[in-house]
XYZ file of C-alpha atoms in Angstrom:
675
model
C 59.503 108.659 32.796
C 60.423 110.081 35.857
C 62.758 107.837 38.350
C 61.429 107.567 42.156
C 63.939 107.029 44.972
C 63.724 106.606 48.900
C 65.074 109.373 50.541
C 66.257 106.297 53.486
C 67.118 103.745 51.032
C 68.881 105.268 48.102
C 69.105 101.642 46.255
C 65.543 101.368 46.009
C 64.628 102.870 42.697
C 61.686 102.783 40.127
C 59.160 104.592 37.344
C 56.676 106.168 39.049
C 55.970 107.148 42.853
C 55.045 104.325 45.063
C 56.204 103.478 48.851
C 59.706 101.979 49.920
C 59.467 98.452 50.213
C 61.989 98.344 53.218
C 60.523 101.455 54.696
C 57.466 101.878 53.366
C 58.179 105.767 52.876
C 56.733 107.417 50.228
C 59.330 107.529 47.225
C 60.261 110.934 45.629
C 61.073 112.102 42.145
C 65.061 111.773 41.545
C 66.468 115.310 40.606
C 69.533 115.540 38.101
C 72.373 117.717 39.932
C 71.395 121.222 38.394
C 67.615 121.330 39.934
C 68.987 119.815 43.393
C 70.785 123.277 44.977
C 67.672 125.270 45.065
C 66.505 121.515 47.516
C 69.155 122.520 49.651
C 68.662 125.916 49.666
C 64.773 125.501 50.711
C 66.482 123.130 53.682
C 69.051 125.313 54.578
C 66.338 128.660 54.683
C 63.590 126.638 56.818
C 66.174 125.468 59.180
C 67.195 129.150 59.731
C 64.263 130.456 59.780
C 63.211 127.291 62.530
C 66.329 128.124 64.841
C 66.052 131.578 64.438
C 62.430 130.959 66.093
C 63.367 128.716 68.737
C 65.906 130.731 70.520
C 63.149 133.365 71.782
C 60.697 130.542 72.716
C 63.783 129.216 74.685
C 63.575 132.663 76.723
C 60.413 133.328 77.240
C 57.991 130.184 79.208
C 56.231 133.161 81.254
C 54.056 133.739 77.663
C 52.198 130.688 76.791
C 50.968 132.317 73.498
C 54.241 133.907 72.115
C 55.585 130.058 72.672
C 51.983 129.113 70.974
C 52.513 130.923 68.078
C 56.334 130.873 67.829
C 56.068 126.773 67.908
C 52.767 126.841 65.034
C 55.418 128.945 62.654
C 58.061 126.033 63.742
C 56.411 122.673 63.586
C 54.150 123.853 60.602
C 56.603 126.036 58.294
C 59.697 123.481 59.546
C 58.419 120.562 60.054
C 55.675 119.687 57.485
C 57.589 117.501 55.407
C 58.286 115.304 58.570
C 54.496 114.804 59.021
C 53.351 114.708 55.391
C 56.519 111.523 54.855
C 55.024 110.009 58.559
C 51.358 110.150 57.124
C 51.816 108.761 53.479
C 54.059 106.052 54.945
C 52.529 102.474 55.346
C 55.462 101.532 57.568
C 56.275 102.882 61.202
C 59.953 104.849 60.514
C 62.203 107.661 62.100
C 59.055 110.051 60.998
C 56.269 108.586 62.167
C 58.284 108.718 65.493
C 59.552 112.097 64.786
C 55.801 112.926 64.116
C 54.308 111.719 67.147
C 56.704 113.185 69.369
C 56.170 116.747 67.942
C 52.816 116.267 67.141
C 51.693 115.029 70.958
C 53.795 117.793 72.122
C 52.382 120.233 70.700
C 48.717 119.298 70.415
C 48.859 119.176 74.371
C 50.749 122.427 74.777
C 47.652 123.781 72.640
C 45.245 122.287 74.814
C 46.587 123.638 77.661
C 47.020 126.966 76.966
C 43.857 127.652 75.085
C 41.800 125.573 77.212
C 42.941 124.415 80.870
C 39.819 123.718 81.775
C 39.412 120.176 80.374
C 42.032 119.042 82.641
C 41.291 117.576 86.125
C 42.730 120.055 89.183
C 44.892 116.554 90.124
C 46.762 117.025 87.000
C 48.204 120.071 88.307
C 47.215 121.350 92.104
C 48.912 124.791 91.496
C 46.593 125.648 88.301
C 49.784 125.928 85.977
C 49.687 123.479 83.520
C 53.385 122.471 81.719
C 54.078 123.113 78.384
C 56.497 121.372 75.653
C 56.591 123.837 72.869
C 59.930 124.000 73.269
C 60.628 119.999 73.178
C 58.456 120.199 69.759
C 60.692 123.258 68.080
C 64.204 121.526 69.318
C 63.224 118.382 68.079
C 62.217 119.980 64.260
C 65.052 121.928 64.300
C 67.835 118.850 64.796
C 65.773 117.111 62.339
C 65.862 119.292 59.742
C 69.553 120.028 60.332
C 69.844 116.132 59.438
C 68.041 116.347 56.436
C 70.105 119.081 54.969
C 73.219 117.582 55.655
C 72.192 114.328 53.708
C 71.094 116.475 50.733
C 74.071 118.242 50.816
C 76.345 115.636 50.464
C 74.221 113.357 48.041
C 74.303 117.483 45.755
C 78.064 117.050 46.060
C 78.322 113.498 44.742
C 76.046 114.590 41.688
C 78.374 117.600 41.150
C 81.519 115.086 41.188
C 79.912 112.791 38.894
C 79.273 116.036 36.314
C 82.922 117.388 36.718
C 84.149 113.552 35.452
C 81.885 114.680 32.155
C 83.277 118.112 31.966
C 87.043 116.562 31.756
C 85.795 115.206 28.415
C 87.319 116.956 25.361
C 84.555 118.977 23.661
C 86.122 119.212 20.177
C 88.615 117.394 18.661
C 91.028 118.259 15.201
C 89.833 115.598 12.369
C 92.226 114.923 9.287
C 89.611 115.292 6.262
C 91.925 114.673 2.733
C 94.717 116.137 4.237
C 93.034 119.220 6.223
C 92.569 119.791 9.389
C 88.736 120.252 10.614
C 87.621 121.352 14.055
C 84.683 119.792 14.818
C 82.363 118.230 17.816
C 83.192 115.469 19.965
C 79.868 113.750 18.807
C 80.752 113.700 15.726
C 83.742 111.875 15.951
C 84.259 108.417 14.309
C 86.061 104.726 14.907
C 88.373 105.531 12.524
C 88.661 108.900 12.156
C 92.465 110.414 12.443
C 92.390 113.089 14.939
C 95.299 115.720 15.608
C 96.137 116.389 18.992
C 98.926 119.408 19.657
C 100.639 120.069 22.819
C 98.439 121.423 25.721
C 94.951 119.907 24.376
C 93.258 116.904 26.187
C 93.386 113.774 23.690
C 89.661 113.736 22.418
C 88.746 109.980 22.698
C 90.545 106.873 22.862
C 92.827 105.310 20.202
C 96.165 104.926 19.257
C 99.338 107.331 18.091
C 99.666 106.811 14.162
C 102.749 109.357 13.710
C 104.475 111.653 15.996
C 105.823 111.716 19.367
C 104.985 113.184 22.579
C 104.452 112.503 26.806
C 101.025 112.572 27.843
C 99.785 113.119 31.668
C 97.591 110.555 32.424
C 97.644 110.796 36.181
C 93.890 111.074 36.149
C 93.519 106.981 34.542
C 96.664 105.504 36.460
C 97.264 107.629 39.150
C 101.095 107.663 38.485
C 102.278 111.271 38.576
C 105.504 110.481 36.196
C 103.785 111.658 32.602
C 104.068 108.864 29.952
C 106.109 108.999 26.711
C 104.119 108.287 24.073
C 105.145 107.005 20.252
C 103.660 105.159 17.489
C 101.322 102.319 18.359
C 100.762 103.434 21.867
C 97.525 103.553 23.044
C 96.056 107.211 24.376
C 93.162 107.842 26.342
C 90.278 110.569 26.171
C 89.911 113.115 28.386
C 94.307 112.833 29.495
C 96.324 115.811 28.777
C 98.997 115.942 25.760
C 101.835 117.522 27.149
C 105.036 118.266 24.856
C 104.531 117.155 21.060
C 102.069 116.791 18.451
C 101.169 113.775 17.344
C 98.248 112.143 14.921
C 96.326 109.740 16.378
C 93.124 107.146 15.106
C 90.329 106.872 17.079
C 89.535 103.309 18.732
C 86.438 104.220 21.031
C 84.168 106.960 21.029
C 81.079 108.252 23.354
C 79.735 106.239 25.876
C 82.779 103.310 24.988
C 85.744 105.779 25.942
C 87.168 104.749 29.768
C 86.649 108.172 30.674
C 82.595 107.454 30.069
C 83.415 103.840 31.878
C 84.840 105.734 34.560
C 81.964 108.167 35.228
C 79.172 105.335 34.596
C 80.664 102.924 37.689
C 81.070 106.283 39.478
C 77.342 106.672 39.252
C 76.143 103.433 39.657
C 78.507 102.187 42.354
C 76.859 105.648 44.555
C 73.370 104.209 43.302
C 73.660 100.854 44.350
C 75.692 101.134 47.536
C 73.843 99.632 50.616
C 72.517 102.383 53.072
C 73.767 102.130 56.994
C 70.254 100.787 58.442
C 69.883 103.629 61.144
C 69.702 101.982 64.903
C 66.895 104.735 65.533
C 64.630 103.220 62.829
C 64.976 100.081 63.952
C 64.252 100.717 67.421
C 61.104 102.623 66.208
C 59.576 100.239 64.172
C 58.765 98.272 66.713
C 58.475 101.791 70.052
C 56.071 104.012 67.566
C 53.828 100.551 67.131
C 53.953 99.587 70.971
C 53.676 103.433 72.474
C 50.535 104.152 69.569
C 48.584 100.725 70.799
C 49.419 101.793 74.491
C 48.128 105.256 74.306
C 44.919 103.923 72.206
C 44.442 101.192 75.009
C 45.178 103.493 77.845
C 42.310 106.325 76.528
C 39.366 103.239 75.887
C 40.242 101.765 78.785
C 39.621 104.321 81.605
C 36.531 105.531 79.039
C 35.975 102.139 79.947
C 35.602 102.009 83.577
C 33.711 104.919 83.865
C 37.055 106.964 84.984
C 35.886 110.053 82.767
C 36.779 111.915 79.254
C 39.296 114.321 81.379
C 41.087 110.908 83.524
C 41.711 109.082 80.361
C 42.699 112.180 78.225
C 45.364 112.641 80.087
C 46.420 109.518 80.808
C 46.907 108.617 77.386
C 48.403 112.113 76.515
C 51.003 111.168 79.214
C 51.558 107.557 77.417
C 52.626 110.281 74.213
C 54.187 112.851 75.638
C 56.044 110.450 77.745
C 57.429 108.863 74.658
C 58.518 112.113 72.919
C 61.825 111.193 71.313
C 63.462 114.252 72.392
C 66.367 112.447 73.793
C 66.269 110.515 70.529
C 66.566 113.166 68.561
C 69.704 114.044 70.343
C 71.045 110.640 70.831
C 72.604 109.759 67.654
C 73.191 113.888 65.750
C 75.378 114.616 69.478
C 76.978 112.089 69.005
C 78.004 112.492 65.459
C 78.889 116.334 65.684
C 80.919 115.656 68.795
C 82.911 113.082 67.237
C 83.064 114.906 63.755
C 84.334 117.570 65.442
C 87.240 115.470 66.948
C 87.579 113.456 63.792
C 88.242 117.343 62.025
C 91.147 118.232 65.102
C 92.926 115.150 63.844
C 92.765 115.564 60.068
C 89.990 113.465 59.818
C 86.689 114.597 57.785
C 83.271 112.322 57.648
C 80.745 113.328 55.330
C 77.774 111.599 56.655
C 76.880 108.769 59.408
C 76.470 105.588 57.011
C 80.659 105.910 56.336
C 81.386 106.124 60.687
C 78.960 103.508 60.768
C 80.657 101.733 57.462
C 83.787 102.166 59.063
C 83.027 100.402 62.433
C 82.948 97.296 60.956
C 85.669 97.209 58.190
C 87.780 93.901 57.959
C 89.826 95.053 55.166
C 92.097 97.912 53.998
C 92.543 98.418 50.279
C 95.087 100.865 49.730
C 96.013 102.944 46.173
C 100.010 103.383 46.327
C 100.566 106.800 44.564
C 99.658 109.840 46.808
C 98.324 107.615 49.384
C 101.142 105.677 50.509
C 104.225 107.499 48.900
C 104.476 111.208 48.206
C 102.485 111.615 44.697
C 105.009 113.398 42.794
C 108.377 112.387 41.703
C 111.669 113.477 43.970
C 115.715 113.027 43.787
C 116.090 110.042 46.015
C 119.670 110.227 45.280
C 122.880 112.167 43.679
C 126.168 109.972 42.642
C 129.237 111.426 40.933
C 132.360 110.351 39.990
C 135.603 112.276 40.303
C 136.708 114.673 40.089
C 132.741 116.462 39.741
C 131.117 116.391 43.394
C 127.694 116.288 44.136
C 126.918 119.692 44.259
C 128.559 120.372 40.933
C 126.938 117.800 39.852
C 123.437 118.499 40.849
C 124.110 122.597 39.057
C 125.360 121.295 35.807
C 122.605 118.797 35.391
C 119.856 121.177 36.792
C 121.026 123.669 34.433
C 120.767 121.792 31.384
C 117.084 120.587 32.649
C 116.042 124.289 32.460
C 115.485 124.082 28.683
C 113.528 120.604 29.041
C 109.526 120.051 29.172
C 110.336 115.982 30.432
C 108.464 115.696 34.210
C 111.505 114.698 35.917
C 113.015 118.246 35.248
C 110.773 119.173 37.539
C 112.138 116.839 40.485
C 115.346 118.057 39.316
C 114.997 121.595 39.422
C 113.380 121.415 42.985
C 116.014 119.954 43.954
C 118.464 122.666 42.941
C 115.971 125.259 43.846
C 118.244 127.116 46.375
C 121.262 126.852 44.081
C 122.636 129.376 41.218
C 122.407 127.998 37.972
C 124.929 129.444 34.857
C 123.215 130.046 31.951
C 122.666 127.363 29.324
C 123.869 127.661 25.739
C 123.405 125.607 22.639
C 120.654 123.269 23.681
C 119.071 120.643 22.308
C 116.397 117.695 22.477
C 116.249 114.263 21.669
C 113.156 112.860 22.191
C 113.037 110.021 24.410
C 116.124 109.314 24.986
C 117.838 112.821 26.548
C 119.069 116.389 25.817
C 122.537 118.043 26.009
C 124.190 121.747 26.118
C 126.202 123.565 27.246
C 126.665 124.738 30.381
C 129.608 127.725 31.826
C 132.016 125.835 29.036
C 131.173 122.230 29.829
C 129.491 119.938 27.407
C 126.296 118.373 29.487
C 124.314 115.222 28.837
C 121.255 114.156 30.328
C 119.032 110.997 29.738
C 118.822 107.201 29.192
C 121.858 105.021 29.462
C 121.070 104.008 25.792
C 121.576 107.802 25.004
C 125.232 107.855 26.593
C 126.115 104.774 24.504
C 124.917 106.087 21.404
C 127.592 109.235 21.868
C 130.144 106.715 22.720
C 129.875 107.409 26.568
C 131.179 104.217 28.571
C 128.703 103.705 31.931
C 129.952 100.819 33.284
C 131.190 102.554 36.093
C 127.959 103.801 36.971
C 126.243 100.945 40.086
C 122.648 102.244 39.083
C 121.348 98.328 39.711
C 120.007 98.913 43.161
C 118.095 102.226 42.456
C 116.663 100.883 39.421
C 115.676 97.475 41.794
C 114.027 99.953 44.283
C 111.773 101.108 41.593
C 113.729 104.537 40.682
C 114.176 106.193 37.603
C 117.818 106.452 36.643
C 118.660 109.416 34.264
C 122.663 109.058 33.266
C 124.693 112.228 33.174
C 127.992 112.959 31.098
C 130.309 115.885 30.907
C 132.805 116.794 28.248
C 131.641 113.875 26.766
C 132.283 111.254 29.820
C 130.264 109.673 32.561
C 130.233 111.988 35.673
C 127.216 110.578 37.708
C 124.073 110.222 37.404
C 120.457 111.118 39.465
C 117.495 109.047 40.591
C 114.163 109.838 40.733
C 111.493 107.841 42.358
C 108.055 108.866 44.079
C 108.738 108.659 47.803
C 107.114 106.599 50.201
C 105.445 109.067 53.204
C 107.591 109.299 56.658
C 104.347 108.725 58.272
C 103.462 105.158 56.368
C 104.987 102.180 57.223
C 103.865 103.264 61.371
C 100.384 103.957 60.039
C 100.229 100.695 58.352
C 101.526 98.689 61.396
C 99.052 100.288 63.305
C 96.545 98.516 61.233
C 98.023 95.317 61.311
C 98.101 95.684 64.818
C 93.734 95.787 64.581
C 93.942 92.764 62.910
C 92.678 94.382 59.590
C 93.858 92.976 55.977
C 95.408 95.470 54.183
C 96.060 95.197 50.496
C 98.082 97.699 48.058
C 96.701 98.677 44.277
C 97.723 100.508 41.651
C 98.487 101.317 38.390
C 102.229 101.213 38.697
C 104.497 98.865 36.832
C 104.897 95.772 38.876
C 108.487 95.887 39.533
C 107.670 99.908 41.421
C 104.772 98.049 42.993
C 106.622 94.750 44.026
C 109.450 97.603 45.768
C 107.104 99.454 47.675
C 105.198 96.251 49.241
C 108.327 94.423 50.322
C 109.545 97.919 52.341
C 105.922 98.189 53.773
C 105.746 94.450 54.594
C 102.948 94.299 52.737
C 101.654 90.839 51.474
C 98.902 91.175 48.837
C 99.492 93.635 46.212
C 98.018 94.271 42.922
C 100.179 96.363 39.608
C 98.987 97.910 35.992
C 95.803 97.890 37.757
C 93.344 100.188 35.795
C 90.024 101.978 37.438
C 87.808 98.992 36.047
C 89.937 96.633 37.726
C 90.018 98.096 40.957
C 86.659 98.145 40.826
C 86.174 95.100 40.433
C 88.816 94.275 42.657
C 86.636 96.090 45.333
C 83.742 93.908 44.368
C 85.080 90.912 44.561
C 86.410 91.171 47.725
C 82.697 92.322 48.748
C 80.837 89.609 47.264
C 83.190 87.469 49.135
C 81.967 88.474 52.832
C 84.773 91.308 53.481
C 83.774 94.913 54.616
C 86.043 96.776 52.577
C 87.646 100.305 53.509
C 88.831 101.475 49.753
C 91.761 104.584 50.537
C 92.975 106.356 47.112
C 93.570 109.931 45.610
C 92.959 109.987 41.978
C 90.145 110.163 39.389
C 91.274 106.565 38.882
C 90.245 105.777 42.305
C 86.865 107.124 42.358
C 84.811 104.163 40.897
C 86.732 101.780 43.687
C 85.825 104.230 46.690
C 82.534 104.668 45.223
C 82.163 100.928 45.124
C 84.033 99.826 48.679
C 81.612 100.067 51.977
C 83.078 102.768 52.958
C 85.515 105.459 50.527
C 88.735 107.249 52.526
C 89.760 109.939 50.286
C 93.342 112.132 50.346
C 92.969 115.479 50.911
C 94.976 116.099 48.277
C 92.793 114.548 46.246
C 90.869 114.933 43.168
C 87.238 116.231 43.877
C 85.981 113.679 42.145
C 87.864 111.297 44.728
C 86.781 113.282 47.527
C 83.228 113.336 46.773
C 82.940 109.870 45.679
C 84.283 108.769 49.338
C 82.662 108.945 53.016
C 85.526 110.270 54.647
C 88.394 112.431 53.884
C 91.892 112.822 55.702
C 93.106 116.619 55.117
C 97.001 115.961 55.438
C 96.795 113.090 53.311
C 98.339 111.035 55.798
C 98.188 107.149 55.973
C 97.954 107.562 59.796
C 94.498 109.068 59.886
C 92.810 105.739 58.610
C 94.082 104.288 62.078
C 92.710 107.159 63.925
C 89.253 107.573 61.666
C 88.859 103.667 62.293
C 89.343 104.022 66.341
C 86.897 106.900 66.185
C 84.215 105.513 64.488
C 84.180 102.772 67.140
C 83.818 105.276 69.478
C 80.971 107.425 68.108
C 79.110 104.378 67.161
C 79.825 102.461 70.980
C 78.421 106.116 72.408
C 75.520 105.954 70.084
C 74.449 102.933 70.880
C 74.516 103.440 74.732
C 72.774 106.820 73.794
C 69.840 105.142 72.163
C 69.374 102.979 75.477
C 69.345 106.286 77.857
C 66.963 108.142 75.222
C 64.087 105.494 76.199
C 64.670 103.752 79.518
C 63.345 106.718 81.149
C 60.723 107.008 79.076
C 59.888 103.314 78.838
C 59.846 102.783 82.623
C 57.510 105.604 82.832
C 54.663 104.557 79.991
C 53.384 102.092 82.393
C 52.626 104.810 85.238
C 51.260 107.652 82.094
C 48.909 104.618 81.379
C 47.688 104.518 84.738
C 48.696 100.626 85.628
C 49.391 101.662 89.279
C 46.365 103.844 89.871
C 44.373 101.677 91.594
C 46.205 100.236 93.892
C 48.472 103.215 94.741
C 46.468 106.030 93.235
C 49.568 107.314 91.388
C 48.795 108.772 87.708
C 51.440 110.410 85.809
C 52.105 114.462 86.259
C 53.102 116.218 83.283
C 55.689 117.233 85.554
C 57.223 114.414 85.898
C 57.132 113.551 82.112
C 59.259 116.843 81.418
C 61.848 115.543 84.120
C 62.107 112.279 82.637
C 62.586 113.865 79.163
C 65.024 115.787 80.793
C 67.233 113.009 82.475
C 67.210 111.381 79.511
C 68.469 114.417 77.154
C 70.754 115.111 80.290
C 72.342 111.404 80.102
C 72.425 111.592 76.311
C 74.700 114.712 76.575
C 76.928 113.291 79.536
C 77.539 110.272 77.788
C 78.630 111.538 74.506
C 80.611 114.183 75.909
C 82.293 111.349 77.951
C 83.078 108.649 75.490
C 83.938 110.879 72.741
C 85.919 113.354 75.145
C 89.255 111.156 74.609
C 88.953 109.792 71.162
C 92.317 107.954 70.498
């Protein structure tokens, strides 16, 4: 049976149609990712048509019938969904208020255009009735824009989940009686022996039974340095085999693989994330019924006291007009629009309003290490040479022999020597898991582990590497012509901006926690350097996801910052996910905020900006209603018996204009300087 969900509260899901228990809106069928693009396109089409027609409408106030025709198309074509949702919902909500304002402005303006004689002369002494077609059109366009942004964000998130599924291998090489056979991945069973060749995706989770290779597991661990794999080592489906060929035994297949588990976690976390209750919805839940009651009471009161149908109708319509949420339509999106633009100039991209509101309340920041606090790729941090060799000579010879290597650390050394002219390499040989050697410019060069040199009878005691190893560096020992010549330290360096950025977060009284898939020694070293008191190492995607959920269950409001597929479940499970712009598509789409430059300092800027945006929104909501609320008693005729004061529609227009101008001015003022 088809699953249905609430557009405003996506965590509400059930089989079959019905109403949302939170807001009363009609539940809508959940559409699969492949069919959501037409829905987004349709909203975009309606928005553009409505916007294009609104421009001439605003330019033709002297031709009321032209405005009437244009507004009819805009409201009927662009806004029919608002009216349908409002009239089929059990409780007042944002769409009720929008439909009320648009409908009152439209119907009054049509009546004033088609039959102005039904209004008493006192309403317009000059014989010209004010029209509100422009207000009806503007509200329709603004709400369409908000709906389009929400649906587009939802569509992109589903695409990200789909991209996770596409990372799984489609076929596997199955060994049957010693013969290799290509089979669809669905036919692989637990216990099957599979061949994995260089450059292929590992088909399922299992264990290496024969052979040796290096595997890029960054998708799971987030660590940039591929992992050596030999007999009895575990391998994970979806990760990429690099250099060697090996046999493996399948242990987890189908929905039981780690990639499938990550995909499931992302989908469930996105579905279960509680929505942000918009302030406008809260206000409208009280404001809408009050306005409707006041308007109806006004109509029947003046009819009862014998003031005439025209007087009663004008007073009742005036109440609805004065409650027209033109400024309310601007209050939230305008502050968000200006704030989002300000954030974009600072490298902070907000996906939606929910992320802005959630970030304002955050008190705990969980940060991944690799690619977030660090550069995310191995770089040479130190080179030390033993006389008579110089550092430059050592780098040239080491880089020359590394040209023949496929080891991941070779790229770091070659990058360091990219501006140097390297001599030719002869007699190259590789010793799997230990090192490489070759002849460069007549010198026999060995590069590898300390054990590799010791097995060749080369003493390494004079090379003092303990400090670098304790700092989390990988050390490559170098021997030239049978004697130790020095070493190269390679590590994932901490970003230059990270220390100051973390200090700024601490100044905001935020609890900063580092969670990484890297080993305990490296994580501990980085935590000490950055003065991070709480840290967790060897963290799997499941662990990160569960850790974030545990923090939230204890009352913490959590922001999770990361850049890898392994971070995606935690990003989706957090109150607000923050993705590095250099990260994977899945991480970015699982998050509410993206930092374009991948700079941790942008987290601090994003939090400050979110607080300022929310403060501005609250001020705007107050300004959006204050003029209207104060004028409602006048519109209802409360002061007519004593002072003969009846609200002229011109005054209603002034009130709406003042509230709109106040909202615009406050948004520009409040967000002019965000930092």
